Tab-separated table of C-alpha atoms in Angstrom:
chain	number	residue	atom	x	y	z
X	1	MET	CA	-0.012	-0.010	0.271
X	2	LEU	CA	3.003	2.662	0.597
X	3	ARG	CA	5.686	1.503	-1.497
X	4	PHE	CA	5.249	4.080	-3.596
X	5	GLN	CA	5.531	6.956	-0.801
X	6	GLU	CA	9.358	7.686	-1.068
X	7	SER	CA	9.464	7.647	-4.467
X	8	LEU	CA	6.478	10.163	-4.512
X	9	PRO	CA	7.011	13.810	-6.104
X	10	LYS	CA	6.772	16.444	-3.179
X	11	LEU	CA	3.586	18.981	-3.143
X	12	PRO	CA	3.897	21.669	-5.521
X	13	VAL	CA	3.375	25.071	-4.248
X	14	PRO	CA	1.586	27.511	-6.402
X	15	THR	CA	3.106	30.684	-7.682
X	16	LEU	CA	2.409	33.622	-6.057
X	17	GLU	CA	0.347	35.108	-9.491
X	18	GLU	CA	-0.971	31.911	-9.700
X	19	THR	CA	-2.400	32.318	-5.576
X	20	ALA	CA	-3.789	35.524	-6.057
X	21	GLU	CA	-5.302	34.975	-9.674
X	22	ARG	CA	-7.467	32.165	-7.724
X	23	TYR	CA	-8.144	33.447	-4.935
X	24	LEU	CA	-9.838	37.104	-7.312
X	25	LYS	CA	-11.469	34.222	-8.702
X	26	SER	CA	-12.901	32.840	-5.977
X	27	VAL	CA	-14.113	36.259	-3.926
X	28	GLU	CA	-15.648	37.424	-7.276
X	29	PRO	CA	-19.039	36.265	-7.285
X	30	ILE	CA	-19.297	37.257	-3.522
X	31	ILE	CA	-18.303	40.861	-3.457
X	32	THR	CA	-19.784	43.968	-4.754
X	33	PRO	CA	-17.979	45.298	-8.143
X	34	LYS	CA	-16.834	48.202	-6.124
X	35	GLU	CA	-15.431	45.569	-3.376
X	36	PHE	CA	-13.720	44.032	-5.953
X	37	GLU	CA	-11.573	46.282	-7.639
X	38	ASN	CA	-10.512	47.553	-4.089
X	39	THR	CA	-9.072	43.578	-3.786
X	40	LYS	CA	-7.691	43.765	-6.806
X	41	ALA	CA	-5.734	46.740	-6.024
X	42	VAL	CA	-4.164	44.890	-2.664
X	43	VAL	CA	-3.541	41.956	-4.014
X	44	GLN	CA	-1.720	43.885	-6.635
X	45	GLY	CA	0.201	45.336	-3.440
X	46	PHE	CA	0.847	42.338	-2.278
X	47	ILE	CA	2.159	40.705	-4.855
X	48	LYS	CA	4.012	43.428	-6.286
X	49	PRO	CA	7.995	42.794	-6.417
X	50	GLY	CA	9.512	43.479	-2.779
X	51	GLY	CA	6.198	42.834	-1.262
X	52	ILE	CA	5.099	40.864	1.641
X	53	GLY	CA	3.884	38.445	-0.940
X	54	GLN	CA	6.751	37.868	-1.885
X	55	ALA	CA	8.726	37.257	1.389
X	56	LEU	CA	6.025	34.625	2.643
X	57	GLN	CA	6.332	33.059	-0.980
X	58	LYS	CA	9.742	31.853	-0.418
X	59	ASN	CA	9.021	31.056	3.189
X	60	LEU	CA	6.802	28.479	1.302
X	61	VAL	CA	8.986	27.721	-1.538
X	62	ALA	CA	11.688	26.749	1.562
X	63	ARG	CA	9.371	24.689	3.728
X	64	ARG	CA	8.463	22.287	0.693
X	65	GLU	CA	12.394	22.524	0.043
X	66	ASP	CA	12.662	20.815	3.773
X	67	PRO	CA	13.967	17.555	4.060
X	68	ASN	CA	12.204	17.031	6.973
X	69	VAL	CA	8.706	18.133	5.642
X	70	LYS	CA	6.452	15.754	3.603
X	71	ASN	CA	3.791	18.048	2.776
X	72	TRP	CA	4.133	21.575	3.037
X	73	MET	CA	0.550	22.249	3.489
X	74	ILE	CA	-0.757	19.293	5.497
X	75	ASP	CA	-0.790	20.601	9.054
X	76	TRP	CA	-1.777	24.017	8.312
X	77	TRP	CA	-4.847	21.873	5.881
X	78	ASN	CA	-5.763	19.552	8.720
X	79	SER	CA	-5.848	22.198	11.090
X	80	ALA	CA	-7.880	25.007	9.287
X	81	ALA	CA	-10.250	22.387	7.257
X	82	TYR	CA	-10.838	19.715	9.723
X	83	LEU	CA	-9.761	19.965	13.214
X	84	GLY	CA	-9.809	23.791	13.981
X	85	TYR	CA	-13.395	23.574	12.112
X	86	ARG	CA	-15.804	24.571	14.417
X	87	ASP	CA	-18.877	23.948	12.297
X	88	PRO	CA	-20.931	20.220	12.840
X	89	VAL	CA	-18.613	17.533	11.594
X	90	VAL	CA	-22.132	16.341	9.704
X	91	PRO	CA	-23.194	17.760	7.574
X	92	TYR	CA	-19.929	20.110	6.848
X	93	VAL	CA	-17.105	18.035	6.907
X	94	SER	CA	-17.623	14.009	7.315
X	95	TYR	CA	-19.416	12.128	4.492
X	96	PHE	CA	-21.405	9.532	4.439
X	97	TYR	CA	-22.078	6.343	2.668
X	98	SER	CA	-25.758	5.185	1.390
X	99	TYR	CA	-26.012	1.783	0.033
X	100	ARG	CA	-28.163	0.608	-3.286
X	101	ASP	CA	-30.917	-1.175	-1.838
X	102	ASP	CA	-30.429	-4.789	-2.417
X	103	LYS	CA	-33.386	-7.483	-2.665
X	104	ARG	CA	-31.165	-10.179	-1.232
X	105	TYR	CA	-30.905	-8.987	1.797
X	106	LYS	CA	-33.804	-7.401	3.219
X	107	ASN	CA	-33.781	-8.150	6.414
X	108	PRO	CA	-31.071	-5.027	8.313
X	109	ALA	CA	-29.644	-7.234	10.355
X	110	LYS	CA	-28.383	-9.460	7.393
X	111	ARG	CA	-27.842	-6.525	5.320
X	112	ALA	CA	-25.399	-5.371	8.006
X	113	ALA	CA	-23.742	-8.223	9.057
X	114	ALA	CA	-22.948	-8.439	4.744
X	115	ILE	CA	-21.744	-4.965	4.564
X	116	THR	CA	-19.444	-5.344	7.823
X	117	THR	CA	-17.962	-8.200	6.148
X	118	ALA	CA	-16.900	-6.442	3.396
X	119	ALA	CA	-15.822	-3.450	5.370
X	120	LEU	CA	-13.396	-5.749	7.838
X	121	GLU	CA	-12.185	-7.337	5.057
X	122	PHE	CA	-11.090	-4.171	3.460
X	123	ARG	CA	-9.841	-3.372	6.587
X	124	THR	CA	-7.282	-6.273	6.878
X	125	GLN	CA	-5.887	-4.666	3.466
X	126	VAL	CA	-4.938	-1.451	5.190
X	127	VAL	CA	-3.636	-2.783	8.480
X	128	THR	CA	-1.639	-5.242	7.108
X	129	GLY	CA	-0.081	-2.608	4.286
X	130	ASN	CA	-1.386	-5.171	1.044
X	131	LEU	CA	-4.194	-2.566	-0.169
X	132	GLU	CA	-3.078	-1.991	-3.501
X	133	PRO	CA	-2.015	1.737	-4.439
X	134	GLU	CA	-4.306	3.922	-6.379
X	135	TYR	CA	-3.654	5.629	-9.008
X	136	MET	CA	-4.309	8.804	-11.049
X	137	ARG	CA	-3.695	9.510	-14.337
X	138	LYS	CA	-1.544	6.019	-14.515
X	139	ALA	CA	0.483	7.408	-11.915
X	140	PRO	CA	0.568	6.177	-8.260
X	141	ILE	CA	-1.316	8.798	-5.445
X	142	CYS	CA	-0.352	9.285	-1.716
X	143	MET	CA	-1.753	6.425	0.372
X	144	ASP	CA	-0.912	8.153	3.850
X	145	SER	CA	-4.478	8.992	4.367
X	146	TYR	CA	-5.217	5.637	4.641
X	147	LYS	CA	-4.244	5.290	8.382
X	148	TYR	CA	-7.056	7.640	9.564
X	149	MET	CA	-9.417	5.304	7.844
X	150	PHE	CA	-9.750	2.814	11.175
X	151	ASN	CA	-9.242	2.784	14.953
X	152	MET	CA	-9.391	6.213	14.335
X	153	CYS	CA	-11.424	9.110	16.194
X	154	ARG	CA	-11.865	12.767	16.652
X	155	ILE	CA	-11.679	14.381	20.051
X	156	PRO	CA	-13.696	17.794	20.827
X	157	GLU	CA	-11.952	20.348	22.039
X	158	LYS	CA	-11.347	24.203	22.010
X	159	PRO	CA	-9.732	25.396	20.060
X	160	ALA	CA	-9.204	22.635	17.761
X	161	ASP	CA	-10.790	19.249	18.132
X	162	TYR	CA	-7.453	16.359	18.128
X	163	PRO	CA	-7.245	12.877	16.535
X	164	LYS	CA	-6.804	9.320	18.578
X	165	ASN	CA	-5.764	6.477	16.873
X	166	TYR	CA	-6.314	2.926	18.533
X	167	ASN	CA	-4.337	0.151	18.253
X	168	TYR	CA	-5.429	-2.381	15.950
X	169	ASP	CA	-4.039	-5.118	18.087
X	170	GLN	CA	-6.020	-4.381	21.127
X	171	ASN	CA	-9.555	-3.022	19.396
X	172	LYS	CA	-11.372	-5.867	17.971
X	173	HIS	CA	-14.759	-4.106	17.989
X	174	ILE	CA	-17.402	-2.231	16.101
X	175	VAL	CA	-19.393	0.198	17.130
X	176	VAL	CA	-23.570	0.231	16.387
X	177	ALA	CA	-26.165	2.833	16.861
X	178	ARG	CA	-29.400	2.115	17.481
X	179	LYS	CA	-32.452	4.238	19.076
X	180	ASN	CA	-29.913	6.609	21.010
X	181	ARG	CA	-27.891	3.594	22.630
X	182	PHE	CA	-24.565	2.526	21.477
X	183	PHE	CA	-23.054	-1.257	21.515
X	184	LYS	CA	-19.648	-2.589	21.163
X	185	VAL	CA	-19.779	-5.466	19.156
X	186	LEU	CA	-16.928	-8.018	18.819
X	187	HIS	CA	-15.605	-8.840	15.197
X	188	GLU	CA	-12.824	-11.002	16.441
X	189	VAL	CA	-12.997	-13.559	19.118
X	190	ASP	CA	-9.192	-15.426	19.671
X	191	GLY	CA	-7.934	-14.264	16.682
X	192	ARG	CA	-11.094	-15.414	14.984
X	193	GLN	CA	-12.801	-12.758	12.714
X	194	LEU	CA	-16.787	-13.730	13.310
X	195	THR	CA	-18.597	-15.305	10.498
X	196	THR	CA	-20.948	-12.989	8.381
X	197	GLY	CA	-23.839	-15.380	10.692
X	198	GLU	CA	-22.385	-14.321	13.312
X	199	LEU	CA	-22.199	-10.355	12.614
X	200	GLU	CA	-26.159	-11.565	11.598
X	201	HIS	CA	-27.197	-12.814	15.408
X	202	GLN	CA	-25.221	-9.870	17.336
X	203	PHE	CA	-27.121	-7.323	15.146
X	204	ASN	CA	-30.158	-9.151	16.094
X	205	ARG	CA	-29.669	-9.368	19.488
X	206	VAL	CA	-28.706	-4.933	18.966
X	207	TYR	CA	-32.057	-4.506	17.923
X	208	GLU	CA	-33.167	-6.834	20.863
X	209	LEU	CA	-31.581	-4.707	23.630
X	210	ALA	CA	-32.324	-1.387	21.331
X	211	ASN	CA	-36.171	-1.364	21.774
X	212	SER	CA	-35.998	-2.720	25.482
X	213	GLU	CA	-34.992	1.040	27.409
X	214	LYS	CA	-35.400	4.359	26.245
X	215	VAL	CA	-32.607	6.867	26.079
X	216	PRO	CA	-31.097	10.244	25.856
X	217	ALA	CA	-30.482	11.402	22.342
X	218	VAL	CA	-26.708	12.000	23.196
X	219	GLY	CA	-25.943	11.505	19.796
X	220	ALA	CA	-27.617	14.324	18.787
X	221	LEU	CA	-24.882	16.271	20.099
X	222	THR	CA	-22.014	15.350	17.712
X	223	THR	CA	-24.676	17.976	15.389
X	224	GLU	CA	-23.774	20.737	17.026
X	225	ASN	CA	-20.977	23.326	17.001
X	226	ARG	CA	-17.868	21.810	18.056
X	227	ASP	CA	-17.574	23.862	20.914
X	228	THR	CA	-20.861	23.258	22.156
X	229	TRP	CA	-19.907	19.581	22.219
X	230	THR	CA	-16.768	19.962	23.549
X	231	ASP	CA	-18.486	22.542	26.499
X	232	VAL	CA	-20.815	19.474	27.063
X	233	GLY	CA	-17.917	17.398	28.521
X	234	PHE	CA	-17.734	14.121	26.837
X	235	SER	CA	-14.083	15.014	25.747
X	236	HIS	CA	-13.250	14.924	29.393
X	237	LEU	CA	-14.916	11.614	30.165
X	238	PRO	CA	-12.457	8.903	31.420
X	239	GLU	CA	-11.269	6.401	28.857
X	240	ASN	CA	-12.246	2.813	28.743
């Protein structure tokens, strides 16, 4: 999965002129013509020879060329676009999957078991590093982000959230949500992955337990602003 990582080219730094052009293109639809003319004047002053833009561009290029920096933008991108972004994660940041109706799996527990089995097979490829690299225009692309796909969560905190990774070998379960209740369902026991039939049995048990008691809709708080979610205090609960 990661066999091309060291040979991949570094993320390029756009020229200062390219960045200025893209910026103007992005703001033009949302400001008045007069504001746009003022903005263009400011941008021209920013990128002029000897201006502050030239100095900042020089620093960016130096950061890219630093042998200790694999991606000059990654830390800023993760902070500004994800961890430091305070709007609700759903639907502003996180994507979700939906599935076409499958006539072979009308029973929800059976269908969930089939999807889980497939996801676990994919997870095994990621964990072992046996997943084949992806390509774009016949060239391999970076696969480093796959390490965030499993056994990773985002902890709410101010002023920015932070990611937490859980050891693959010590955590052999999935979390199942049903009627505001959350269940820890093992997917591996004594080194053996549960079969699809065994997973189906577990999901049926979740259905039974979820219907037995009404509980507060705590999960709804994840749709709140990240600072609100942090203030609730769940990020400070002791970890089990």
